[in-house]
mmCIF file with all atom_site columns, C-alpha atoms in Angstrom:
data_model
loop_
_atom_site.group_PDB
_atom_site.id
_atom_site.type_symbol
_atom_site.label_atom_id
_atom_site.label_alt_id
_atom_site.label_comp_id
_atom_site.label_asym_id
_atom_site.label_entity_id
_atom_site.label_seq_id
_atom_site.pdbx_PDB_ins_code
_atom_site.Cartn_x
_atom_site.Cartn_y
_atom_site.Cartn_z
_atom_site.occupancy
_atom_site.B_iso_or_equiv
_atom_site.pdbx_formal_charge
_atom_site.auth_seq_id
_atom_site.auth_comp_id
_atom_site.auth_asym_id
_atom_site.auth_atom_id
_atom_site.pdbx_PDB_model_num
ATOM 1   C CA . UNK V 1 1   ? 143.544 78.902 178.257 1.00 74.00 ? 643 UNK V CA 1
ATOM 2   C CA . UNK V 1 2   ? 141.707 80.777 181.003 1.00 80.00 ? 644 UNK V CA 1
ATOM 3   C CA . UNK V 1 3   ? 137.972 81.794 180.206 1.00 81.00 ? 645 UNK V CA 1
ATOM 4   C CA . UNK V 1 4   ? 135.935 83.976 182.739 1.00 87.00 ? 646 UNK V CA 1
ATOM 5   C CA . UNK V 1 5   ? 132.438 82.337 182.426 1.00 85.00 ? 647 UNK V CA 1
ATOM 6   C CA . UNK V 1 6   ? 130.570 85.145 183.831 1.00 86.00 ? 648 UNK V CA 1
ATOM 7   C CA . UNK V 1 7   ? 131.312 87.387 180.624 1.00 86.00 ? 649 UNK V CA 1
ATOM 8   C CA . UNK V 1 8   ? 128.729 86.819 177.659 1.00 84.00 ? 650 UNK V CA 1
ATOM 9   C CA . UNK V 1 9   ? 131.353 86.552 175.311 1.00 84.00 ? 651 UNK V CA 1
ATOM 10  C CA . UNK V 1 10  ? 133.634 83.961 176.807 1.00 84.00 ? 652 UNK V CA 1
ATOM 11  C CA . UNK V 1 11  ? 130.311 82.017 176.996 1.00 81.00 ? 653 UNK V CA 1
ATOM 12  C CA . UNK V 1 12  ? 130.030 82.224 173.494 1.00 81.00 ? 654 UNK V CA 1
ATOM 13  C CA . UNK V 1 13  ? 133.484 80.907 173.429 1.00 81.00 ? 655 UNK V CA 1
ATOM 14  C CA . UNK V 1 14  ? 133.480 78.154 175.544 1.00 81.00 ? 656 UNK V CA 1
ATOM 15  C CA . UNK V 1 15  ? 129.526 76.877 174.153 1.00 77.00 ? 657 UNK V CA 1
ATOM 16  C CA . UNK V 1 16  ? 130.017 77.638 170.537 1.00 73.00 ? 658 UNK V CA 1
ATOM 17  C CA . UNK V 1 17  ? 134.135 76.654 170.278 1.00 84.00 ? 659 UNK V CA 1
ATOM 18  C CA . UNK V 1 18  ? 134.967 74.114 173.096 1.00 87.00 ? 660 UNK V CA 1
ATOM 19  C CA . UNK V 1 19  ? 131.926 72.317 173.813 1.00 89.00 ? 661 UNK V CA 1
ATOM 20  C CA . UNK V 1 20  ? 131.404 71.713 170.429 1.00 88.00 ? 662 UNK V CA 1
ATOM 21  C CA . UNK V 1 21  ? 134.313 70.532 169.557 1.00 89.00 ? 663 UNK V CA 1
ATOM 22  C CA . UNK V 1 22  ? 134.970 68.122 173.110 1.00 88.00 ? 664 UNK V CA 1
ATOM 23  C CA . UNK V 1 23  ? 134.597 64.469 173.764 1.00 85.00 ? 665 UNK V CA 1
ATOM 24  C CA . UNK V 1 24  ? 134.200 64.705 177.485 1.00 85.00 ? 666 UNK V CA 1
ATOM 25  C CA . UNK V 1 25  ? 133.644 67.659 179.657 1.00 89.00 ? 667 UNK V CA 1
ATOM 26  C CA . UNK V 1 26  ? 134.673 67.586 183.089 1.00 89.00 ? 668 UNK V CA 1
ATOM 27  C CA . UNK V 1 27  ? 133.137 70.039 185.667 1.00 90.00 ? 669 UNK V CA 1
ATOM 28  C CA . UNK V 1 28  ? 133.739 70.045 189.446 1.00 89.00 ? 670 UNK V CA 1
ATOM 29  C CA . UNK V 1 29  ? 132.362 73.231 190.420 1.00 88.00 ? 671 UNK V CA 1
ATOM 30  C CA . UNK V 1 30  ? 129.670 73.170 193.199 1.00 89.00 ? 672 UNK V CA 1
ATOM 31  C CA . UNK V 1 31  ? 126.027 73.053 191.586 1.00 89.00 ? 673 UNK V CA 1
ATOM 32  C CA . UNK V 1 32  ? 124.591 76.435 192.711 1.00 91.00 ? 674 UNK V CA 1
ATOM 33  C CA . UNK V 1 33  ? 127.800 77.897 190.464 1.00 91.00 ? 675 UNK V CA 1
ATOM 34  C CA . UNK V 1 34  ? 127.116 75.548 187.502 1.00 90.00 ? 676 UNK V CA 1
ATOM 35  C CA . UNK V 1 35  ? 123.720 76.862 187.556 1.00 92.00 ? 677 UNK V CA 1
ATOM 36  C CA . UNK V 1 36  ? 124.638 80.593 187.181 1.00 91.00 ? 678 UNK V CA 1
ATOM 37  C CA . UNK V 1 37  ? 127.057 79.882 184.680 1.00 90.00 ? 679 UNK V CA 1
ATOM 38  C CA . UNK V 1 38  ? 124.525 77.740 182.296 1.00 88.00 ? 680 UNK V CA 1
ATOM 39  C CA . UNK V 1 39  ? 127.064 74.610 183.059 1.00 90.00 ? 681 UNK V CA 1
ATOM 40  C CA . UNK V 1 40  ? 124.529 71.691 184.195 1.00 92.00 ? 682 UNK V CA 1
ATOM 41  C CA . UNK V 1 41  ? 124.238 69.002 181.780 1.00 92.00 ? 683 UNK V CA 1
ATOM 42  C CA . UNK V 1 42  ? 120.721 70.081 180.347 1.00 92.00 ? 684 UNK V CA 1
ATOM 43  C CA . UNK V 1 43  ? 122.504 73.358 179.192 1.00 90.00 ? 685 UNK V CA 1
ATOM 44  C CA . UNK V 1 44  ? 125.572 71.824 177.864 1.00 91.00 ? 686 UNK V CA 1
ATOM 45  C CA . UNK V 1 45  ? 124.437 69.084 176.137 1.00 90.00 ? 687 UNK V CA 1
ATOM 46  C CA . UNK V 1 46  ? 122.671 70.966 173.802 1.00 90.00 ? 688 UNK V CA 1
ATOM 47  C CA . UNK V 1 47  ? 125.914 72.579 172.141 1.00 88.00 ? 689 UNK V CA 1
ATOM 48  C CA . UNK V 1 48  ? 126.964 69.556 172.361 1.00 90.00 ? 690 UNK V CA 1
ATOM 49  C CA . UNK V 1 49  ? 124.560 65.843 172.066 1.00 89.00 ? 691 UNK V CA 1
ATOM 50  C CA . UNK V 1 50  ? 127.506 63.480 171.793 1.00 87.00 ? 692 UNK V CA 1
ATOM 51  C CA . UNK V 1 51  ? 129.673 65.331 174.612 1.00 88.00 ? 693 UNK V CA 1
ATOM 52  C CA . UNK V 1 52  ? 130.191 62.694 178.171 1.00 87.00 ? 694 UNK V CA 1
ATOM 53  C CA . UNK V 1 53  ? 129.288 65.050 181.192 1.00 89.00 ? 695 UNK V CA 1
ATOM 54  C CA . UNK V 1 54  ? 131.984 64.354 183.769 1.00 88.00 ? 696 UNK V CA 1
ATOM 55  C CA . UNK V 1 55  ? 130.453 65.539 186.972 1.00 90.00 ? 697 UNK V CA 1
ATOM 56  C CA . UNK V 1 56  ? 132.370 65.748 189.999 1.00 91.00 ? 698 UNK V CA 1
ATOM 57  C CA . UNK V 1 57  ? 131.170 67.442 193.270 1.00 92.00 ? 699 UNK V CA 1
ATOM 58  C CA . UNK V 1 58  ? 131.842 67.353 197.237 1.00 92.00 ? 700 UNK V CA 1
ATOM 59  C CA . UNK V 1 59  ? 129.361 65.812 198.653 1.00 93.00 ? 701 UNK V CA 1
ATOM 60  C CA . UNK V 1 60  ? 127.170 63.679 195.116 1.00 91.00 ? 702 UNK V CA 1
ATOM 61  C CA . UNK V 1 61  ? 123.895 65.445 194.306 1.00 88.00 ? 703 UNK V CA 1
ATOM 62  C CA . UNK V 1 62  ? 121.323 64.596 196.892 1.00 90.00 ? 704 UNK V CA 1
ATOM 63  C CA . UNK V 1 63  ? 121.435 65.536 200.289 1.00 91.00 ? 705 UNK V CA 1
ATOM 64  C CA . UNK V 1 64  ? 121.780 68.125 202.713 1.00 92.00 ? 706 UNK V CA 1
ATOM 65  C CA . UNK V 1 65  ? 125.350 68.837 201.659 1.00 92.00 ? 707 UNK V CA 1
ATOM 66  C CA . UNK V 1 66  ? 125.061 68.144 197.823 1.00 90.00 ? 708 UNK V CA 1
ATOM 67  C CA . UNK V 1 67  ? 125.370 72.237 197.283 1.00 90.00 ? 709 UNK V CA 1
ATOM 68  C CA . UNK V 1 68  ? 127.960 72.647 199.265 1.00 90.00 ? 710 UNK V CA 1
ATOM 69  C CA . UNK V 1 69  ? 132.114 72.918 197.865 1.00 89.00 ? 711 UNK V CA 1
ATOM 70  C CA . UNK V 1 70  ? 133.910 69.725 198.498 1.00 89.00 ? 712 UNK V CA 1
ATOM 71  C CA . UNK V 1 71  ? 137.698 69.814 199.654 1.00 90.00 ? 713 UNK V CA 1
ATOM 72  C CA . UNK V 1 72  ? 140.268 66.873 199.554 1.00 89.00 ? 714 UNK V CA 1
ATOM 73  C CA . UNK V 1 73  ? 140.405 66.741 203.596 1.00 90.00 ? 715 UNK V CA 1
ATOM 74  C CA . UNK V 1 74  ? 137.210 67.160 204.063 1.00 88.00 ? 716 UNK V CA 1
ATOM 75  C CA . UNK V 1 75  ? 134.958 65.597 201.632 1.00 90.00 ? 717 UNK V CA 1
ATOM 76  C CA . UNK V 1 76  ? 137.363 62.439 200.188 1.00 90.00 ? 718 UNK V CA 1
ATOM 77  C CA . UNK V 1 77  ? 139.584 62.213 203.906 1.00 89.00 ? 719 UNK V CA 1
ATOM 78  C CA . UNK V 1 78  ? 137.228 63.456 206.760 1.00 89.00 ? 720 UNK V CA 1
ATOM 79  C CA . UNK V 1 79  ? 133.469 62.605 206.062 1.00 90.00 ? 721 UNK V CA 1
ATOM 80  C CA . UNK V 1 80  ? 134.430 59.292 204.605 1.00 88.00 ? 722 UNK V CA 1
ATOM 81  C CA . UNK V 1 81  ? 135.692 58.024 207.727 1.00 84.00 ? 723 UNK V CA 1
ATOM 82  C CA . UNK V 1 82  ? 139.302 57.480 205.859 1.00 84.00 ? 724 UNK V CA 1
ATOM 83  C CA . UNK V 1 83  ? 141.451 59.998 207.850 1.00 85.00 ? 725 UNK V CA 1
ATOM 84  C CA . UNK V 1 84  ? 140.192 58.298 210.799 1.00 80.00 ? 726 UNK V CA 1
ATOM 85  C CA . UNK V 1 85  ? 142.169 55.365 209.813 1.00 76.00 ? 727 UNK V CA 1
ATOM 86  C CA . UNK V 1 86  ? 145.646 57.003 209.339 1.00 76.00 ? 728 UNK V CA 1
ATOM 87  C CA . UNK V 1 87  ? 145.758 57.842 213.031 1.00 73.00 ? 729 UNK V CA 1
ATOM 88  C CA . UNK V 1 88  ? 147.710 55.719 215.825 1.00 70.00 ? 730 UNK V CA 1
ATOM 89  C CA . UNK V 1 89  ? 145.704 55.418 219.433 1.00 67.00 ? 731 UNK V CA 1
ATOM 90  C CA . UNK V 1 90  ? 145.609 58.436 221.384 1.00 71.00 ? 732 UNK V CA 1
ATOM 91  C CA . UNK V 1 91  ? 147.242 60.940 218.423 1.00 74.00 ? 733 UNK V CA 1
ATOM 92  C CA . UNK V 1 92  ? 145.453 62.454 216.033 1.00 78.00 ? 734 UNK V CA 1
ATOM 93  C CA . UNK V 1 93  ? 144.778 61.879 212.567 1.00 79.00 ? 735 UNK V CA 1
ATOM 94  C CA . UNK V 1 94  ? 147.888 61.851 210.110 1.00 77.00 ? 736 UNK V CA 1
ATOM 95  C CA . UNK V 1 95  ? 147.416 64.575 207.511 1.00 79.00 ? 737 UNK V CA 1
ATOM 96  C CA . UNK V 1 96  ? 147.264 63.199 204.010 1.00 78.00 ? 738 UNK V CA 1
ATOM 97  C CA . UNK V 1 97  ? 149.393 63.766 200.993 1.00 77.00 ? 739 UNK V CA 1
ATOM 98  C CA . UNK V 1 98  ? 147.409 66.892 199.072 1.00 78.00 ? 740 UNK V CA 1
ATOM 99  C CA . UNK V 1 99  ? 145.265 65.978 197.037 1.00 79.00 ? 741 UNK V CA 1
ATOM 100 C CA . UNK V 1 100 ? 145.549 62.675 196.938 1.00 82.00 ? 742 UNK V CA 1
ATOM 101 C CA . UNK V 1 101 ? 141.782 61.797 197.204 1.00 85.00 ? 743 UNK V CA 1
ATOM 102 C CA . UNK V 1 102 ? 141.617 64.654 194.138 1.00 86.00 ? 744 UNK V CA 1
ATOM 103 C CA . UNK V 1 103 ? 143.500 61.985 192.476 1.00 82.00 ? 745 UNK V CA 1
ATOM 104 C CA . UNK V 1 104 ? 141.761 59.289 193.692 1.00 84.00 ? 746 UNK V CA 1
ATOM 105 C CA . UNK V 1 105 ? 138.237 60.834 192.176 1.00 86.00 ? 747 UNK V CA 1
ATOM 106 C CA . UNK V 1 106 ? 139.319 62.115 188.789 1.00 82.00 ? 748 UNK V CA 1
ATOM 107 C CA . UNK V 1 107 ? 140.369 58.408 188.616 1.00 80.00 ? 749 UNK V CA 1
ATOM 108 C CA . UNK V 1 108 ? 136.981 57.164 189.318 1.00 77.00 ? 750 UNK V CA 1
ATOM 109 C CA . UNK V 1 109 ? 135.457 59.622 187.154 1.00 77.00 ? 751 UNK V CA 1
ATOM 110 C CA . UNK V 1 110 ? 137.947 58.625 184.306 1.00 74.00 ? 752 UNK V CA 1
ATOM 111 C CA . UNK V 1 111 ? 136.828 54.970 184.949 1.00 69.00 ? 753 UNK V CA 1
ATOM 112 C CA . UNK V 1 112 ? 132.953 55.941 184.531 1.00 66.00 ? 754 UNK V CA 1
ATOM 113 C CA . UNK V 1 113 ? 133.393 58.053 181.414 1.00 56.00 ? 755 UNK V CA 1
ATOM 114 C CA . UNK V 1 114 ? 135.627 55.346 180.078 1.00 60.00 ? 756 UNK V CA 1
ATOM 115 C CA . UNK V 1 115 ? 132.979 52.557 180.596 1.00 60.00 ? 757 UNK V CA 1
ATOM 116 C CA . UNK V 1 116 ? 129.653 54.566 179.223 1.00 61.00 ? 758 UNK V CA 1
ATOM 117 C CA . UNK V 1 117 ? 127.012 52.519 177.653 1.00 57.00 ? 759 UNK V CA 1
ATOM 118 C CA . UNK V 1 118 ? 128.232 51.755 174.620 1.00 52.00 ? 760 UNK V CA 1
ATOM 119 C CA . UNK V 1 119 ? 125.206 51.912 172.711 1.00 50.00 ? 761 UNK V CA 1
ATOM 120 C CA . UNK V 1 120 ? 125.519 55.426 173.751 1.00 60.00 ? 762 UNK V CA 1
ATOM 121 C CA . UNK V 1 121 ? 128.893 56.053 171.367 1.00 58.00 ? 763 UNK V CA 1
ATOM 122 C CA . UNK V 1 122 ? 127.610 54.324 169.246 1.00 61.00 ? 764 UNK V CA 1
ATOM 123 C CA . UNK V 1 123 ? 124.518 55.770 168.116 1.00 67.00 ? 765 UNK V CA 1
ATOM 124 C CA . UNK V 1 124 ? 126.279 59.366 168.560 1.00 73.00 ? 766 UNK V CA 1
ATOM 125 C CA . UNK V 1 125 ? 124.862 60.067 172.191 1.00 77.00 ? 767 UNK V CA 1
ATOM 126 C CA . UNK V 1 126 ? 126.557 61.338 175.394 1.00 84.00 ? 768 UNK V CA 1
ATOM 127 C CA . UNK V 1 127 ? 126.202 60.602 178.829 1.00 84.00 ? 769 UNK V CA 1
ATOM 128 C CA . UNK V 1 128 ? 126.213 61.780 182.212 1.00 87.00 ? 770 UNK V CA 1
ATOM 129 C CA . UNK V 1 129 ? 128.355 60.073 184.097 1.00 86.00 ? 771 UNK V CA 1
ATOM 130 C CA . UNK V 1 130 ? 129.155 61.556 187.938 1.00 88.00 ? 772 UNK V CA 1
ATOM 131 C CA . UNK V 1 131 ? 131.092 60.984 191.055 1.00 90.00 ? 773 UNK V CA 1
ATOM 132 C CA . UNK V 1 132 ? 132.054 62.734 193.807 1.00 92.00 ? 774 UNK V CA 1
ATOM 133 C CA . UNK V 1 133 ? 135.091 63.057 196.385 1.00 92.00 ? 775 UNK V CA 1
ATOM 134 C CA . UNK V 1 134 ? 132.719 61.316 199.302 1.00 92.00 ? 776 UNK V CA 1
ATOM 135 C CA . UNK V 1 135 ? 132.025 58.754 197.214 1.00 90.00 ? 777 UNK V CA 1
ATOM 136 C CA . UNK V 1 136 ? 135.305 57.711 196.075 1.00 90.00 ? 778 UNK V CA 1
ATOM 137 C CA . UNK V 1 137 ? 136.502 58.013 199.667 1.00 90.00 ? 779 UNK V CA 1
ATOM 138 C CA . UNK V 1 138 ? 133.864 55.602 200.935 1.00 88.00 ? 780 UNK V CA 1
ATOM 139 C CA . UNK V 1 139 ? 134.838 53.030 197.962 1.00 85.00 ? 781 UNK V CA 1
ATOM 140 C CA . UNK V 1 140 ? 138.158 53.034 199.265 1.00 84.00 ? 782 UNK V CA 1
ATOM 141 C CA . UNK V 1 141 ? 137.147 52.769 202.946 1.00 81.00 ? 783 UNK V CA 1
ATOM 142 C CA . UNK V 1 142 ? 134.912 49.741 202.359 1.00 76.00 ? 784 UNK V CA 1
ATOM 143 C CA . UNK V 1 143 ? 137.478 48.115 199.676 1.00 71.00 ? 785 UNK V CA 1
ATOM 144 C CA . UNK V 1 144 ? 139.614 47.830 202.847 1.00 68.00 ? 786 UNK V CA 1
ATOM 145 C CA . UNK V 1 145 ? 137.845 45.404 204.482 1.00 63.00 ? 787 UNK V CA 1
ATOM 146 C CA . UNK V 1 146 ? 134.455 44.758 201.891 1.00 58.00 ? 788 UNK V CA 1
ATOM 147 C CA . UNK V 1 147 ? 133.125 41.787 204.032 1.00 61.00 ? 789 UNK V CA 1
ATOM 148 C CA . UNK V 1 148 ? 133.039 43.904 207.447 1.00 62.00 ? 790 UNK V CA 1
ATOM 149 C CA . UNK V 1 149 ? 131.402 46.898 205.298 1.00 57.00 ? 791 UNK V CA 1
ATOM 150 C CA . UNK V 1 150 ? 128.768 44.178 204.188 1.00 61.00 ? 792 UNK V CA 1
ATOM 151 C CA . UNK V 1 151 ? 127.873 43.018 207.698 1.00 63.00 ? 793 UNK V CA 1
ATOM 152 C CA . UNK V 1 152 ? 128.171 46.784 208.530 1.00 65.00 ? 794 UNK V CA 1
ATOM 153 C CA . UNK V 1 153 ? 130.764 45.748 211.218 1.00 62.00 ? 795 UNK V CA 1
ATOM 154 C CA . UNK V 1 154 ? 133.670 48.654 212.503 1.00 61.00 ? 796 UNK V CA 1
ATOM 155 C CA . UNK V 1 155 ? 136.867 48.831 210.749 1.00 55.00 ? 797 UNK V CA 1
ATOM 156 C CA . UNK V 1 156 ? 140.435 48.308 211.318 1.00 57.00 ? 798 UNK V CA 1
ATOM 157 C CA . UNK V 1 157 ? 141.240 49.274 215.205 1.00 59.00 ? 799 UNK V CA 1
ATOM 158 C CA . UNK V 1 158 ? 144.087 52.330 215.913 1.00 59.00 ? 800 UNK V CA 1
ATOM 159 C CA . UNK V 1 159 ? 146.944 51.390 214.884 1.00 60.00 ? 801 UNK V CA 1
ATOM 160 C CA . UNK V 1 160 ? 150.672 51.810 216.811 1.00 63.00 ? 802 UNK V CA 1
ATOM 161 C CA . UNK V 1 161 ? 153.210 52.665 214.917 1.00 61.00 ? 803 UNK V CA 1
ATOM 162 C CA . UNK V 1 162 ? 155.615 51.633 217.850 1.00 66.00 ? 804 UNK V CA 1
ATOM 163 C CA . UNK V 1 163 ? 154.703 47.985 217.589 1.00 66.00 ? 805 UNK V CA 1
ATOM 164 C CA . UNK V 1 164 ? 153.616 47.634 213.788 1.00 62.00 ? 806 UNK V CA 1
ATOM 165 C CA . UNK V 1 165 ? 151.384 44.622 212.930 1.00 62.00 ? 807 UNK V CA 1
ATOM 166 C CA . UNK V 1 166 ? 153.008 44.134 209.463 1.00 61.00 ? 808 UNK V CA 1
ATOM 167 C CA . UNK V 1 167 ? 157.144 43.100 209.445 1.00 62.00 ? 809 UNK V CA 1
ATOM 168 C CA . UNK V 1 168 ? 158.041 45.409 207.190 1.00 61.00 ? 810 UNK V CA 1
ATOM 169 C CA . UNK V 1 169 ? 157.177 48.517 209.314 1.00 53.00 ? 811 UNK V CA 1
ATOM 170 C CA . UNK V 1 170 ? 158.675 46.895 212.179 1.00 51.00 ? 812 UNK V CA 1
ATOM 171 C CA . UNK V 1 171 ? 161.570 47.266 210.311 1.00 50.00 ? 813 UNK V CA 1
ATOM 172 C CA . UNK V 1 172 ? 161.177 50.463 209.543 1.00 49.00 ? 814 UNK V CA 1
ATOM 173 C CA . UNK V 1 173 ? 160.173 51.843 212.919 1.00 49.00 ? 815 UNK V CA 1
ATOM 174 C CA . UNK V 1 174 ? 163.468 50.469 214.293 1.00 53.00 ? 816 UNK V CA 1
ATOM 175 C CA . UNK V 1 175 ? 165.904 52.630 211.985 1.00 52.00 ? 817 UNK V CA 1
ATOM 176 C CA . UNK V 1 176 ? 163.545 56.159 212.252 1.00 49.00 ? 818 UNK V CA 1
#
């Protein structure tokens, strides 16, 4: 089903019809958008009291960037300091699988609208429960190596995928 939000009656649509009806509601447009279209949560959840508010965005929703669109490579890879990581000394940076840090975030915001306050359900309320791509991608970076993120020490060193540290590549780098 493909509703254009910007005509009055496919509001009526998706407000009166989807919302409604939902559990969850997922929205990952950037906020200035969401705003036009009457999709923050203070507008939805009054179609809808019960309905969990999935909201996913670029950059969260404070800071200079919080308006801005959010991109896979860019929000998730590149401002996390992840795509950093995936690069051997003196190359550059390997590019990613697409959309893997999409992934990666629709994941965590699963996880977050799975785990609402459970008073919440069960007194008939909603919630709104948010991540964004950044976010997730720092999670990841620091889950690498949590007790160097805690004594805000640097990460992993450039790696050479001549000489592999683990065996396994080594094996590997011989036959490609």
């Amino acid at each position: 089903m493909a509703l254009d939000l910007k005509s009055p009656s496919a509001q009526t649509s998706f407000s009166k019809k989807l919302v409604k009806w939902a559990d969850v509601l997922i929205v990952n447009t950037p906020h200035p958008a969401r705003a036009r279209l009457k999709l923050e949560y203070q507008d939805v959840v009054r179609w809808n009291p019960r309905l969990i508010y999935a909201d996913i965005s670029g950059f969260g929703d404070k800071g200079p960037d919080a308006n801005l669109p959010g991109f896979d490579i860019t929000s998730y890879w590149a401002r996390s300091g992840l795509l950093s990581m995936t690069r051997d000394a003196g190359a550059p940076p390997t590019w990613p699988v697409a959309g893997s840090g999409d992934n990666a975030t629709a994941v965590g915001a699963l996880f977050r609208d799975r785990h609402c306050p459970i008073s919440s359900r069960a007194h008939g309320r909603g919630a709104h429960v948010t991540t964004s791509l950044l976010a997730e991608g720092v999670w990841v970076r620091q889950r690498l190596d949590p007790g160097r993120a805690v004594r805000c020490e640097k990460f992993f060193g450039l790696h050479d995928r001549k000489n592999p540290a683990n065996a396994a590549m080594k094996r590997l780098s011989r036959q490609g």
